[in-house]
Amino acid sequence: MNIGVLALQGAFIEHERILTKLGAVCTEVRQPSDLHGLDGIVLPGGESTVQGQLLQKSGLLAPLRELVTDGLPTLATCAGLILLAQKIRDSSVTHLGTLPVTVKRNAYGRQLSSFVTLESVRGIGSYPMIFIRAPYVERTARNVEVLAEVNGNIVAVKYGNQIGLSFHPELSENLKIHEWFLSLCAKREKYF
Amino acid sequence: MEQTQYELNKGLAQMLKGGVIMDVTTPEQAKIAEEAGACAVMALERIPADIRAAGGVSRMSDPKMIRGIQEAVSIPVMAKCRIGHFVEAQILQAIEIDYIDESEVLSPADDVYHIDKTAFQVPFVCGARDLGEALRRISEGAAMIRTKGEPGTGDVVQAVRHMRKMNAQIRQLVSMKKDELFEAAKQLQVPYELALYVHEKGKLPVVNFAAGGVATPADAALMMQLGAEGVFVGSGIFKSGNPAKRAAAIVQAVTNYTDAALIARLSEDLGEAMVGINPDEIKLIMEERGL
């Protein structure tokens, strides 16, 4: 399977390391021509403002939005979740805007408030969640499935083939979320 | 500092990778930097070129000025404290800075000891000229390393030298037999465990950025091709003719650091670059501070 990893900025190599370990082939996505023939795409952690601007300047925004809307399996972590969100609180800016949720950026505060916790993700089980200056989901449309909450805040959602996470599975040794994502990518392949 | 906190702090540096961290002196500059695509800003009263020009003792910035910048942007805010000045670091931690740079750009407060960074919750980045310095800073608790370069010169030569040296030394450690590592650790003046880590993984245990003298998109891409995981730009942006345009161009050059055709386009019409000074022309060599 050929999985695209958005490589504009942030922790994309960490995702590639895990996906490669699980047998996938990774393509670093920096321009529209890198989007051909993907079975799935990962939007990694990093700084969402930077990634958002580079999405626009690289010309990736429109073609990537189209692919995600068409059902390309998408795993978005931290900054990636912000790129997907239809609304960002206290901001008029949106990026891909394909996931009908409202997210709050830096929802827990500055770096001193970053934390790790072991909580359950629906369908995955107990998972070590690493939150770094993380966002969370404040509101979701009715058809968005909530996969995990921490202290009453939504930190993992699924909508169609889009998975949005507040935390960083790419920094964890636990491979279950990437395994699950690859199984979504494999399922979709059959329709083509 | 707990192990968990250290992992989170190293993790924040991982999120900054592939990005550009820019020196800013006012909330307005911080906004320009954020809009141009900076992944973090370094809040300081004077950029290194002006510190150099002003001479005298340079210290941690006014916390109020740093707060103003924290309020102006949503990206991480870093600030510098003097080498060994753990009280300046305590102050920066108290105002919830996202990263502290224990920096040779400021006048050292201690000519023997660096700060015990393991005693802090907030992460530290430190400068290094070679692998020994890098691993010593990491053993003191640094969660991120950058080359020292020679700040405030607009001359990239030292950053190149430091990055090449560090990577050459990493390759040497990797190629050694395991029983040779004890002596190598002794020579480098670093803990054996860290030498072993580098031997096994072929990289530093933390993220490594380039810093010092980066002034153009080509400089930034050069450092990335030499193995930097991101770039600090200090005086190079706000000492140039068109800071917003130059900043944005450097950000794109770091993302697309092997795409020469794109970097050519990015390098067009940037206005005047920072007027550089070369190392033979300066009296104050900052890279020799804190070894």
Short mmCIF file of C-alpha atoms in Angstrom, two decimals:
data_model
loop_
_atom_site.label_atom_id
_atom_site.label_comp_id
_atom_site.label_asym_id
_atom_site.label_seq_id
_atom_site.Cartn_x
_atom_site.Cartn_y
_atom_site.Cartn_z
CA MET A 1 0.00 0.00 0.00
CA ASN A 2 1.16 3.51 -0.85
CA ILE A 3 0.49 5.95 1.97
CA GLY A 4 1.08 9.66 1.50
CA VAL A 5 2.52 11.56 4.45
CA LEU A 6 2.11 15.32 4.31
CA ALA A 7 5.72 16.50 4.64
CA LEU A 8 5.39 20.28 4.75
CA GLN A 9 6.49 20.61 8.38
CA GLY A 10 6.39 18.67 11.63
CA ALA A 11 6.75 15.06 12.73
CA PHE A 12 6.21 13.31 9.40
CA ILE A 13 9.27 11.03 9.62
CA GLU A 14 7.88 9.50 12.82
CA HIS A 15 4.70 8.44 10.97
CA GLU A 16 6.76 7.06 8.08
CA ARG A 17 8.89 4.99 10.45
CA ILE A 18 5.79 3.29 11.91
CA LEU A 19 3.97 2.82 8.60
CA THR A 20 7.09 1.33 6.99
CA LYS A 21 7.46 -1.04 9.93
CA LEU A 22 3.89 -2.18 9.24
CA GLY A 23 4.71 -2.91 5.59
CA ALA A 24 3.38 0.20 3.86
CA VAL A 25 5.28 2.27 1.30
CA CYS A 26 5.36 5.98 2.15
CA THR A 27 5.35 8.95 -0.22
CA GLU A 28 6.32 12.34 1.20
CA VAL A 29 3.76 14.83 -0.06
CA ARG A 30 5.03 18.35 -0.76
CA GLN A 31 3.36 19.23 -4.04
CA PRO A 32 0.24 18.22 -6.00
CA SER A 33 2.11 15.70 -8.17
CA ASP A 34 2.92 13.70 -5.01
CA LEU A 35 -0.80 12.95 -4.54
CA HIS A 36 -1.12 10.45 -7.39
CA GLY A 37 -1.92 6.84 -6.60
CA LEU A 38 -2.25 7.10 -2.83
CA ASP A 39 -4.22 4.56 -0.81
CA GLY A 40 -4.34 6.83 2.22
CA ILE A 41 -2.88 10.03 3.62
CA VAL A 42 -1.45 11.03 6.99
CA LEU A 43 -1.56 14.62 8.23
CA PRO A 44 1.12 14.73 10.95
CA GLY A 45 1.65 16.80 14.06
CA GLY A 46 3.52 20.08 13.81
CA GLU A 47 2.42 23.70 13.72
CA SER A 48 -0.96 24.02 12.04
CA THR A 49 -0.46 27.68 11.07
CA VAL A 50 2.72 26.77 9.18
CA GLN A 51 1.25 23.69 7.56
CA GLY A 52 -1.90 25.58 6.60
CA GLN A 53 0.04 28.33 4.85
CA LEU A 54 2.27 25.86 3.06
CA LEU A 55 -0.79 23.87 1.91
CA GLN A 56 -1.96 26.98 0.15
CA LYS A 57 1.39 28.08 -1.28
CA SER A 58 2.20 24.59 -2.58
CA GLY A 59 -1.11 24.31 -4.40
CA LEU A 60 -1.97 21.19 -2.38
CA LEU A 61 -5.04 22.59 -0.67
CA ALA A 62 -7.68 22.10 -3.38
CA PRO A 63 -6.56 18.68 -4.74
CA LEU A 64 -6.02 17.28 -1.24
CA ARG A 65 -9.44 18.53 -0.12
CA GLU A 66 -11.00 16.79 -3.09
CA LEU A 67 -9.28 13.49 -2.31
CA VAL A 68 -10.30 13.58 1.36
CA THR A 69 -13.88 14.51 0.47
CA ASP A 70 -13.95 11.61 -2.01
CA GLY A 71 -13.16 9.22 0.82
CA LEU A 72 -9.38 8.79 0.74
CA PRO A 73 -8.60 7.31 4.19
CA THR A 74 -7.04 10.09 6.28
CA LEU A 75 -5.25 9.91 9.62
CA ALA A 76 -4.82 13.37 11.10
CA THR A 77 -2.92 13.93 14.34
CA CYS A 78 -2.82 17.14 16.40
CA ALA A 79 -2.02 19.85 13.82
CA GLY A 80 -3.53 17.53 11.19
CA LEU A 81 -6.84 17.54 13.08
CA ILE A 82 -6.81 21.34 12.93
CA LEU A 83 -6.19 21.20 9.17
CA LEU A 84 -9.24 18.95 8.74
CA ALA A 85 -11.63 20.85 11.01
CA GLN A 86 -14.51 22.80 9.49
CA LYS A 87 -14.24 25.39 12.24
CA ILE A 88 -11.38 26.57 14.44
CA ARG A 89 -12.49 28.39 17.56
CA ASP A 90 -11.64 32.11 17.78
CA SER A 91 -10.43 32.07 14.19
CA SER A 92 -11.95 32.84 10.84
CA VAL A 93 -9.35 30.66 9.12
CA THR A 94 -10.00 27.10 8.01
CA HIS A 95 -7.74 24.85 5.98
CA LEU A 96 -9.11 21.64 4.42
CA GLY A 97 -12.41 21.99 6.30
CA THR A 98 -13.60 18.46 5.50
CA LEU A 99 -14.35 17.27 9.05
CA PRO A 100 -17.54 18.73 10.57
CA VAL A 101 -16.16 19.58 14.00
CA THR A 102 -15.11 22.68 15.90
CA VAL A 103 -11.61 22.44 17.39
CA LYS A 104 -9.94 24.56 20.00
CA ARG A 105 -6.23 25.12 19.38
CA ASN A 106 -3.71 24.91 22.26
CA ALA A 107 -6.74 23.90 24.30
CA TYR A 108 -4.72 22.82 27.32
CA GLY A 109 -2.36 25.82 27.38
CA ARG A 110 1.38 26.15 26.91
CA GLN A 111 4.09 23.47 26.95
CA LEU A 112 4.01 23.17 30.78
CA SER A 113 0.50 21.71 30.42
CA SER A 114 1.48 19.00 27.93
CA PHE A 115 0.75 15.51 29.29
CA VAL A 116 0.52 11.76 28.72
CA THR A 117 -2.42 9.61 29.75
CA LEU A 118 -3.61 6.06 29.22
CA GLU A 119 -7.22 6.09 28.01
CA SER A 120 -9.51 3.96 25.93
CA VAL A 121 -10.10 4.52 22.21
CA ARG A 122 -13.23 2.89 20.80
CA GLY A 123 -12.32 -0.14 18.73
CA ILE A 124 -8.65 0.03 19.78
CA GLY A 125 -8.72 -0.32 23.56
CA SER A 126 -6.41 1.28 26.05
CA TYR A 127 -3.89 3.58 24.34
CA PRO A 128 -1.06 5.85 25.60
CA MET A 129 -2.10 9.33 24.47
CA ILE A 130 0.62 11.95 24.17
CA PHE A 131 -0.72 15.52 24.20
CA ILE A 132 1.70 18.32 23.22
CA ARG A 133 0.20 21.83 23.15
CA ALA A 134 -2.77 19.88 21.89
CA PRO A 135 -6.15 20.88 20.51
CA TYR A 136 -9.42 19.18 21.40
CA VAL A 137 -12.80 18.93 19.71
CA GLU A 138 -15.41 21.22 21.21
CA ARG A 139 -18.37 20.33 19.04
CA THR A 140 -19.18 17.74 16.40
CA ALA A 141 -21.90 17.28 13.81
CA ARG A 142 -24.32 14.50 14.68
CA ASN A 143 -22.86 11.96 12.26
CA VAL A 144 -19.31 12.28 13.61
CA GLU A 145 -18.35 9.27 15.72
CA VAL A 146 -16.58 10.12 18.99
CA LEU A 147 -13.82 7.56 19.63
CA ALA A 148 -12.30 8.91 22.82
CA GLU A 149 -12.73 11.52 25.51
CA VAL A 150 -10.29 12.66 28.18
CA ASN A 151 -11.66 14.59 31.16
CA GLY A 152 -14.88 15.22 29.27
CA ASN A 153 -13.15 16.62 26.17
CA ILE A 154 -13.32 14.88 22.80
CA VAL A 155 -9.85 13.86 21.64
CA ALA A 156 -10.55 11.33 18.88
CA VAL A 157 -13.21 11.31 16.15
CA LYS A 158 -14.08 9.43 12.98
CA TYR A 159 -16.20 10.72 10.11
CA GLY A 160 -16.39 8.51 7.03
CA ASN A 161 -12.78 7.64 6.30
CA GLN A 162 -11.35 10.62 8.22
CA ILE A 163 -9.78 9.95 11.62
CA GLY A 164 -8.91 13.00 13.70
CA LEU A 165 -6.81 12.73 16.87
CA SER A 166 -5.71 15.42 19.36
CA PHE A 167 -2.75 13.32 20.47
CA HIS A 168 0.36 11.89 18.82
CA PRO A 169 0.31 8.16 17.98
CA GLU A 170 3.50 8.82 15.95
CA LEU A 171 5.40 9.40 19.20
CA SER A 172 4.12 6.23 20.80
CA GLU A 173 5.54 2.71 20.61
CA ASN A 174 1.99 1.36 20.35
CA LEU A 175 1.22 0.63 16.69
CA LYS A 176 -2.50 -0.16 17.01
CA ILE A 177 -3.82 3.10 15.59
CA HIS A 178 -1.60 2.91 12.52
CA GLU A 179 -2.57 -0.77 12.05
CA TRP A 180 -6.22 0.20 12.18
CA PHE A 181 -5.67 3.05 9.72
CA LEU A 182 -3.92 0.72 7.27
CA SER A 183 -6.86 -1.70 7.52
CA LEU A 184 -9.16 1.18 6.48
CA CYS A 185 -6.87 1.92 3.54
CA ALA A 186 -6.90 -1.76 2.53
CA LYS A 187 -10.70 -1.95 2.66
CA ARG A 188 -11.07 1.04 0.41
CA GLU A 189 -8.66 -0.34 -2.17
CA LYS A 190 -11.20 -3.00 -3.08
CA TYR A 191 -13.60 -0.45 -4.53
CA PHE A 192 -11.14 0.54 -7.24
CA MET B 1 12.23 16.63 35.91
CA GLU B 2 10.24 13.47 35.38
CA GLN B 3 11.08 11.22 32.48
CA THR B 4 7.56 11.78 31.08
CA GLN B 5 8.05 15.53 31.01
CA TYR B 6 11.41 15.10 29.26
CA GLU B 7 9.76 12.92 26.60
CA LEU B 8 7.04 15.55 26.11
CA ASN B 9 9.70 18.23 25.82
CA LYS B 10 11.65 16.27 23.23
CA GLY B 11 8.29 15.67 21.53
CA LEU B 12 7.62 19.40 21.20
CA ALA B 13 10.96 19.77 19.40
CA GLN B 14 9.86 16.96 17.06
CA MET B 15 6.75 19.00 16.19
CA LEU B 16 8.96 21.98 15.27
CA LYS B 17 10.97 19.94 12.75
CA GLY B 18 11.02 21.07 9.16
CA GLY B 19 10.24 24.54 10.42
CA VAL B 20 11.86 27.92 10.93
CA ILE B 21 12.21 29.59 14.33
CA MET B 22 12.58 33.35 14.03
CA ASP B 23 14.05 35.98 16.37
CA VAL B 24 11.58 38.76 17.11
CA THR B 25 11.81 41.82 19.33
CA THR B 26 8.23 43.14 19.30
CA PRO B 27 4.68 41.73 19.12
CA GLU B 28 4.42 43.27 15.61
CA GLN B 29 7.48 41.35 14.43
CA ALA B 30 6.12 38.20 16.08
CA LYS B 31 2.91 38.56 14.04
CA ILE B 32 4.88 39.08 10.83
CA ALA B 33 6.90 35.95 11.63
CA GLU B 34 3.79 33.88 12.38
CA GLU B 35 2.07 35.05 9.21
CA ALA B 36 5.18 34.22 7.20
CA GLY B 37 5.08 30.66 8.54
CA ALA B 38 7.46 30.58 11.52
CA CYS B 39 6.92 27.39 13.58
CA ALA B 40 8.01 29.27 16.73
CA VAL B 41 9.46 32.64 17.66
CA MET B 42 12.37 33.57 19.89
CA ALA B 43 11.46 36.63 21.95
CA LEU B 44 14.41 38.86 22.71
CA GLU B 45 15.06 42.54 23.27
CA ARG B 46 17.80 42.85 20.70
CA ILE B 47 18.64 40.56 17.83
CA PRO B 48 22.19 39.19 17.87
CA ALA B 49 23.51 41.70 15.29
CA ASP B 50 22.42 44.56 17.56
CA ILE B 51 23.74 42.82 20.69
CA ARG B 52 27.05 42.66 18.88
CA ALA B 53 26.88 46.33 17.92
CA ALA B 54 25.81 47.48 21.38
CA GLY B 55 28.52 45.57 23.27
CA GLY B 56 28.40 45.44 27.07
CA VAL B 57 26.54 42.79 29.04
CA SER B 58 23.48 41.27 27.43
CA ARG B 59 20.90 39.60 29.65
CA MET B 60 17.51 37.88 29.62
CA SER B 61 14.77 40.07 28.11
CA ASP B 62 12.15 41.97 30.12
CA PRO B 63 9.42 39.42 31.04
CA LYS B 64 6.77 41.99 30.15
CA MET B 65 8.12 42.23 26.62
CA ILE B 66 8.12 38.42 26.38
CA ARG B 67 4.52 38.30 27.65
CA GLY B 68 3.50 40.79 24.98
CA ILE B 69 4.83 38.40 22.35
CA GLN B 70 3.17 35.38 24.01
CA GLU B 71 -0.14 37.22 23.74
CA ALA B 72 0.41 38.24 20.13
CA VAL B 73 0.89 34.75 18.60
CA SER B 74 -0.45 31.21 18.95
CA ILE B 75 2.78 29.43 17.96
CA PRO B 76 5.33 28.41 20.65
CA VAL B 77 7.37 31.24 22.15
CA MET B 78 11.00 30.71 23.17
CA ALA B 79 13.28 33.05 25.10
CA LYS B 80 16.96 33.16 25.97
CA CYS B 81 18.69 33.06 29.32
CA ARG B 82 22.40 33.42 29.99
CA ILE B 83 24.56 30.31 30.18
CA GLY B 84 24.54 29.12 33.81
CA HIS B 85 21.94 31.68 34.95
CA PHE B 86 19.41 29.33 36.48
CA VAL B 87 17.43 32.15 38.05
CA GLU B 88 16.75 33.73 34.66
CA ALA B 89 15.60 30.24 33.63
CA GLN B 90 13.34 30.03 36.70
CA ILE B 91 11.80 33.36 35.72
CA LEU B 92 11.19 32.19 32.16
CA GLN B 93 9.59 29.01 33.50
CA ALA B 94 7.39 31.11 35.81
CA ILE B 95 5.97 33.02 32.83
CA GLU B 96 5.30 29.68 31.09
CA ILE B 97 7.67 30.07 28.21
CA ASP B 98 7.45 27.12 25.81
CA TYR B 99 11.21 26.67 25.34
CA ILE B 100 14.28 28.22 26.99
CA ASP B 101 17.43 28.81 24.94
CA GLU B 102 20.45 28.71 27.26
CA SER B 103 22.34 30.85 24.83
CA GLU B 104 25.88 31.95 24.09
CA VAL B 105 24.37 35.00 22.37
CA LEU B 106 23.90 36.54 25.83
CA SER B 107 26.82 37.19 28.17
CA PRO B 108 27.59 34.01 30.13
CA ALA B 109 26.69 34.21 33.83
CA ASP B 110 28.84 31.23 34.77
CA ASP B 111 32.14 30.39 33.10
CA VAL B 112 32.23 26.80 34.40
CA TYR B 113 28.75 25.37 34.86
CA HIS B 114 25.74 25.21 32.61
CA ILE B 115 22.25 25.13 34.10
CA ASP B 116 21.09 21.80 35.52
CA LYS B 117 18.24 21.56 33.06
CA THR B 118 16.93 18.34 34.60
CA ALA B 119 15.67 20.50 37.50
CA PHE B 120 13.16 22.25 35.21
CA GLN B 121 9.78 21.32 33.73
CA VAL B 122 10.08 23.53 30.66
CA PRO B 123 12.29 22.34 27.82
CA PHE B 124 15.70 23.76 26.95
CA VAL B 125 17.53 24.13 23.65
CA CYS B 126 21.31 24.60 23.74
CA GLY B 127 23.97 25.44 21.17
CA ALA B 128 26.78 23.08 20.24
CA ARG B 129 29.79 23.17 17.93
CA ASP B 130 30.49 19.46 17.96
CA LEU B 131 29.17 16.12 19.21
CA GLY B 132 30.86 16.44 22.60
CA GLU B 133 29.17 19.74 23.38
CA ALA B 134 25.84 18.43 22.11
CA LEU B 135 25.90 15.29 24.26
CA ARG B 136 27.10 17.21 27.34
CA ARG B 137 24.14 19.57 27.00
CA ILE B 138 21.81 16.60 26.56
CA SER B 139 23.19 14.95 29.69
CA GLU B 140 22.42 18.20 31.52
CA GLY B 141 18.82 17.90 30.33
CA ALA B 142 18.60 19.76 27.00
CA ALA B 143 15.63 18.49 24.95
CA MET B 144 16.82 20.05 21.69
CA ILE B 145 20.18 21.03 20.18
CA ARG B 146 21.14 23.67 17.63
CA THR B 147 24.46 24.51 16.06
CA LYS B 148 26.02 27.61 17.54
CA GLY B 149 27.15 29.11 14.28
CA GLU B 150 28.33 32.67 14.82
CA PRO B 151 25.22 34.67 15.69
CA GLY B 152 24.52 38.10 14.32
CA THR B 153 27.00 37.89 11.44
CA GLY B 154 24.84 36.82 8.51
CA ASP B 155 27.74 34.48 7.72
CA VAL B 156 26.75 30.81 7.57
CA VAL B 157 30.31 29.42 7.62
CA GLN B 158 30.41 28.44 11.31
CA ALA B 159 26.98 26.81 11.27
CA VAL B 160 28.16 24.73 8.32
CA ARG B 161 31.36 23.83 10.13
CA HIS B 162 29.50 22.83 13.29
CA MET B 163 26.88 20.75 11.47
CA ARG B 164 29.50 18.97 9.38
CA LYS B 165 31.67 18.28 12.41
CA MET B 166 28.79 16.92 14.47
CA ASN B 167 27.63 14.63 11.68
CA ALA B 168 31.17 13.43 10.94
CA GLN B 169 31.62 12.55 14.61
CA ILE B 170 28.27 10.75 14.64
CA ARG B 171 29.38 8.67 11.65
CA GLN B 172 32.65 7.85 13.43
CA LEU B 173 30.79 6.60 16.51
CA VAL B 174 28.45 4.52 14.36
CA SER B 175 31.37 2.82 12.62
CA MET B 176 33.17 1.91 15.85
CA LYS B 177 33.28 -1.48 17.46
CA LYS B 178 31.29 -1.54 20.67
CA ASP B 179 34.37 -1.99 22.85
CA GLU B 180 35.87 1.19 21.39
CA LEU B 181 32.98 3.31 22.63
CA PHE B 182 34.31 3.57 26.19
CA GLU B 183 37.41 5.37 24.98
CA ALA B 184 35.38 7.44 22.49
CA ALA B 185 33.09 8.60 25.30
CA LYS B 186 36.15 9.58 27.32
CA GLN B 187 37.63 11.52 24.41
CA LEU B 188 34.36 13.31 23.74
CA GLN B 189 33.92 13.96 27.49
CA VAL B 190 30.40 12.58 27.42
CA PRO B 191 28.51 9.84 29.31
CA TYR B 192 29.02 6.35 27.87
CA GLU B 193 25.24 5.78 27.59
CA LEU B 194 24.86 8.72 25.22
CA ALA B 195 27.81 7.57 23.10
CA LEU B 196 26.17 4.14 22.94
CA TYR B 197 22.84 5.70 21.88
CA VAL B 198 24.51 7.55 19.00
CA HIS B 199 26.43 4.39 18.02
CA GLU B 200 23.21 2.37 17.84
CA LYS B 201 20.81 4.95 16.32
CA GLY B 202 23.16 7.02 14.18
CA LYS B 203 21.66 10.27 15.41
CA LEU B 204 21.41 12.52 18.44
CA PRO B 205 18.76 11.50 20.99
CA VAL B 206 17.07 14.89 20.46
CA VAL B 207 16.16 17.11 17.50
CA ASN B 208 19.04 19.12 15.98
CA PHE B 209 18.46 22.49 14.30
CA ALA B 210 20.86 24.81 12.49
CA ALA B 211 21.46 28.28 13.88
CA GLY B 212 23.83 31.19 13.47
CA GLY B 213 24.34 33.23 10.32
CA VAL B 214 21.45 31.89 8.19
CA ALA B 215 20.38 34.82 5.99
CA THR B 216 18.92 33.51 2.71
CA PRO B 217 16.62 30.72 1.47
CA ALA B 218 19.72 29.08 0.01
CA ASP B 219 21.51 29.19 3.39
CA ALA B 220 18.52 27.52 5.02
CA ALA B 221 18.31 24.80 2.36
CA LEU B 222 22.06 24.27 2.62
CA MET B 223 21.74 23.57 6.35
CA MET B 224 18.83 21.19 5.72
CA GLN B 225 20.80 19.28 3.08
CA LEU B 226 23.67 19.04 5.55
CA GLY B 227 21.33 17.26 7.97
CA ALA B 228 19.67 19.97 10.07
CA GLU B 229 16.10 19.11 11.09
CA GLY B 230 15.00 22.76 11.01
CA VAL B 231 16.47 26.24 11.12
CA PHE B 232 16.73 29.19 13.48
CA VAL B 233 16.94 32.57 11.76
CA GLY B 234 18.03 35.40 13.99
CA SER B 235 19.20 38.70 12.62
CA GLY B 236 18.81 37.55 9.01
CA ILE B 237 15.13 38.43 8.70
CA PHE B 238 14.48 41.69 10.49
CA LYS B 239 17.85 43.12 9.39
CA SER B 240 16.92 42.65 5.76
CA GLY B 241 15.09 44.87 3.27
CA ASN B 242 11.79 42.97 3.15
CA PRO B 243 11.39 40.85 6.31
CA ALA B 244 7.93 39.36 5.55
CA LYS B 245 8.88 38.21 2.08
CA ARG B 246 12.29 36.89 3.11
CA ALA B 247 10.79 35.05 6.09
CA ALA B 248 8.15 33.35 3.93
CA ALA B 249 10.77 32.41 1.33
CA ILE B 250 13.03 30.83 3.97
CA VAL B 251 10.07 28.83 5.35
CA GLN B 252 9.29 27.39 1.91
CA ALA B 253 12.96 26.70 1.22
CA VAL B 254 13.19 24.63 4.41
CA THR B 255 10.17 22.52 3.40
CA ASN B 256 11.39 22.06 -0.18
CA TYR B 257 15.09 22.02 0.58
CA THR B 258 16.06 19.77 -2.35
CA ASP B 259 13.94 21.55 -4.96
CA ALA B 260 16.49 23.90 -6.56
CA ALA B 261 14.07 25.24 -9.16
CA LEU B 262 11.64 26.31 -6.45
CA ILE B 263 14.40 27.80 -4.29
CA ALA B 264 15.55 29.78 -7.34
CA ARG B 265 12.07 31.30 -7.62
CA LEU B 266 11.94 31.93 -3.88
CA SER B 267 15.26 33.75 -4.01
CA GLU B 268 14.03 36.31 -6.55
CA ASP B 269 13.39 39.93 -5.59
CA LEU B 270 13.88 39.49 -1.87
CA GLY B 271 15.39 42.94 -1.55
CA GLU B 272 18.55 43.57 0.33
CA ALA B 273 19.94 40.71 2.43
CA MET B 274 21.31 41.35 5.86
CA VAL B 275 24.66 43.10 5.56
CA GLY B 276 26.98 40.44 6.88
CA ILE B 277 30.25 40.65 8.70
CA ASN B 278 32.72 37.84 8.40
CA PRO B 279 34.40 36.21 11.38
CA ASP B 280 37.77 37.88 10.76
CA GLU B 281 36.13 41.26 11.24
CA ILE B 282 34.63 40.64 14.66
CA LYS B 283 36.21 40.81 18.06
CA LEU B 284 33.57 38.95 20.03
CA ILE B 285 33.43 35.23 19.21
CA MET B 286 30.19 33.99 20.78
CA GLU B 287 30.63 30.35 19.74
CA GLU B 288 33.48 29.95 22.25
CA ARG B 289 31.12 30.60 25.14
CA GLY B 290 29.99 27.52 27.13
CA LEU B 291 31.78 24.40 25.90
#
